[in-house]
mmCIF file of C-alpha atoms in Angstrom:
data_model
loop_
_atom_site.group_PDB
_atom_site.id
_atom_site.type_symbol
_atom_site.label_atom_id
_atom_site.label_comp_id
_atom_site.label_asym_id
_atom_site.label_seq_id
_atom_site.Cartn_x
_atom_site.Cartn_y
_atom_site.Cartn_z
ATOM 1 C CA MET A 1 -35.201 -64.459 -45.716
ATOM 2 C CA GLY A 2 -31.726 -64.277 -44.131
ATOM 3 C CA ARG A 3 -28.477 -63.245 -45.744
ATOM 4 C CA ARG A 4 -26.449 -66.018 -47.217
ATOM 5 C CA ALA A 5 -22.705 -65.965 -46.704
ATOM 6 C CA PRO A 6 -20.588 -66.869 -49.711
ATOM 7 C CA ALA A 7 -18.764 -70.201 -49.792
ATOM 8 C CA VAL A 8 -15.445 -69.825 -48.034
ATOM 9 C CA ASP A 9 -12.312 -71.940 -48.027
ATOM 10 C CA ARG A 10 -11.619 -71.253 -44.356
ATOM 11 C CA GLU A 11 -8.233 -72.982 -44.366
ATOM 12 C CA ALA A 12 -7.007 -70.863 -47.299
ATOM 13 C CA LEU A 13 -8.326 -67.711 -45.663
ATOM 14 C CA ALA A 14 -6.666 -68.586 -42.344
ATOM 15 C CA ALA A 15 -3.379 -69.307 -44.126
ATOM 16 C CA GLU A 16 -3.521 -66.006 -45.985
ATOM 17 C CA ILE A 17 -4.188 -64.077 -42.783
ATOM 18 C CA ALA A 18 -1.441 -65.938 -40.910
ATOM 19 C CA GLY A 19 0.942 -65.105 -43.731
ATOM 20 C CA LEU A 20 0.428 -61.365 -43.184
ATOM 21 C CA SER A 21 2.677 -61.483 -40.108
ATOM 22 C CA LYS A 22 5.578 -62.594 -42.334
ATOM 23 C CA LEU A 23 5.236 -59.714 -44.808
ATOM 24 C CA GLY A 24 7.424 -56.663 -44.696
ATOM 25 C CA MET A 25 6.014 -53.132 -44.512
ATOM 26 C CA GLU A 26 6.371 -52.588 -48.269
ATOM 27 C CA ASP A 27 4.407 -55.778 -49.012
ATOM 28 C CA LEU A 28 1.765 -54.878 -46.450
ATOM 29 C CA CYS A 29 1.354 -51.444 -48.028
ATOM 30 C CA GLU A 30 0.973 -53.030 -51.451
ATOM 31 C CA ARG A 31 -1.619 -55.458 -50.084
ATOM 32 C CA TRP A 32 -3.472 -52.532 -48.467
ATOM 33 C CA LYS A 33 -3.432 -50.645 -51.782
ATOM 34 C CA ALA A 34 -4.871 -53.687 -53.575
ATOM 35 C CA LEU A 35 -7.670 -54.129 -51.029
ATOM 36 C CA PHE A 36 -8.563 -50.488 -50.254
ATOM 37 C CA GLY A 37 -7.699 -48.804 -53.539
ATOM 38 C CA LYS A 38 -5.190 -46.320 -52.226
ATOM 39 C CA ALA A 39 -1.955 -46.300 -50.264
ATOM 40 C CA PRO A 40 -2.217 -46.343 -46.471
ATOM 41 C CA SER A 41 -1.397 -43.262 -44.426
ATOM 42 C CA TRP A 42 2.246 -43.144 -43.350
ATOM 43 C CA ALA A 43 0.972 -42.824 -39.729
ATOM 44 C CA ILE A 44 -0.597 -46.294 -39.742
ATOM 45 C CA GLY A 45 1.603 -48.795 -37.963
ATOM 46 C CA ARG A 46 2.272 -52.386 -38.815
ATOM 47 C CA SER A 47 -0.247 -53.726 -36.347
ATOM 48 C CA VAL A 48 -3.136 -51.647 -37.692
ATOM 49 C CA LEU A 49 -2.153 -52.450 -41.287
ATOM 50 C CA THR A 50 -2.166 -56.160 -40.559
ATOM 51 C CA ARG A 51 -5.459 -56.097 -38.670
ATOM 52 C CA ALA A 52 -7.247 -53.974 -41.280
ATOM 53 C CA ILE A 53 -6.027 -56.189 -44.111
ATOM 54 C CA ALA A 54 -7.117 -59.299 -42.228
ATOM 55 C CA TYR A 55 -10.538 -57.772 -41.580
ATOM 56 C CA ARG A 56 -10.987 -56.824 -45.235
ATOM 57 C CA LEU A 57 -9.979 -60.344 -46.345
ATOM 58 C CA GLN A 58 -12.536 -61.844 -43.942
ATOM 59 C CA GLU A 59 -15.161 -59.307 -45.051
ATOM 60 C CA ARG A 60 -14.694 -60.173 -48.703
ATOM 61 C CA ALA A 61 -14.736 -63.899 -48.039
ATOM 62 C CA CYS A 62 -17.574 -64.043 -45.504
ATOM 63 C CA GLY A 63 -19.574 -60.896 -46.149
ATOM 64 C CA GLY A 64 -19.574 -57.567 -44.397
ATOM 65 C CA LEU A 65 -21.763 -56.005 -41.770
ATOM 66 C CA LYS A 66 -25.515 -55.996 -42.163
ATOM 67 C CA PRO A 67 -26.783 -52.668 -43.540
ATOM 68 C CA SER A 68 -28.633 -52.017 -40.279
ATOM 69 C CA THR A 69 -25.378 -52.418 -38.314
ATOM 70 C CA SER A 70 -23.560 -50.065 -40.660
ATOM 71 C CA ARG A 71 -26.292 -47.444 -40.238
ATOM 72 C CA LEU A 72 -26.106 -47.806 -36.475
ATOM 73 C CA LEU A 73 -22.321 -47.311 -36.493
ATOM 74 C CA VAL A 74 -22.647 -44.206 -38.690
ATOM 75 C CA ARG A 75 -25.268 -42.793 -36.353
ATOM 76 C CA VAL A 76 -23.172 -43.449 -33.241
ATOM 77 C CA ALA A 77 -20.108 -41.858 -34.896
ATOM 78 C CA GLU A 78 -22.137 -38.769 -35.853
ATOM 79 C CA GLU A 79 -23.599 -38.459 -32.348
ATOM 80 C CA SER A 80 -20.169 -38.873 -30.820
ATOM 81 C CA ALA A 81 -18.709 -36.167 -33.096
ATOM 82 C CA THR A 82 -21.439 -33.669 -32.130
ATOM 83 C CA GLY A 83 -21.217 -34.506 -28.430
ATOM 84 C CA SER A 84 -24.870 -35.596 -28.212
ATOM 85 C CA SER A 85 -23.944 -39.154 -27.210
ATOM 86 C CA PRO A 86 -22.559 -40.168 -23.830
#
């Protein structure tokens, strides 16, 4: 049986994501804190903040990665960190 994505108001989601570009840095940081549970690093720029927030909004609305994909990404990251992956 396949995974079922939650019902999504795509227009509302698109409007919320489009609105991120109009927010100031303080508002983006507050939005990040609400979505990720902690303040963003000071080194993260506006572009990364906006993209990460947009991704999290989409993830919450449409569902995240499949568990198998998450495991694959963790494995690739570990292999990359140890130098055992090309």
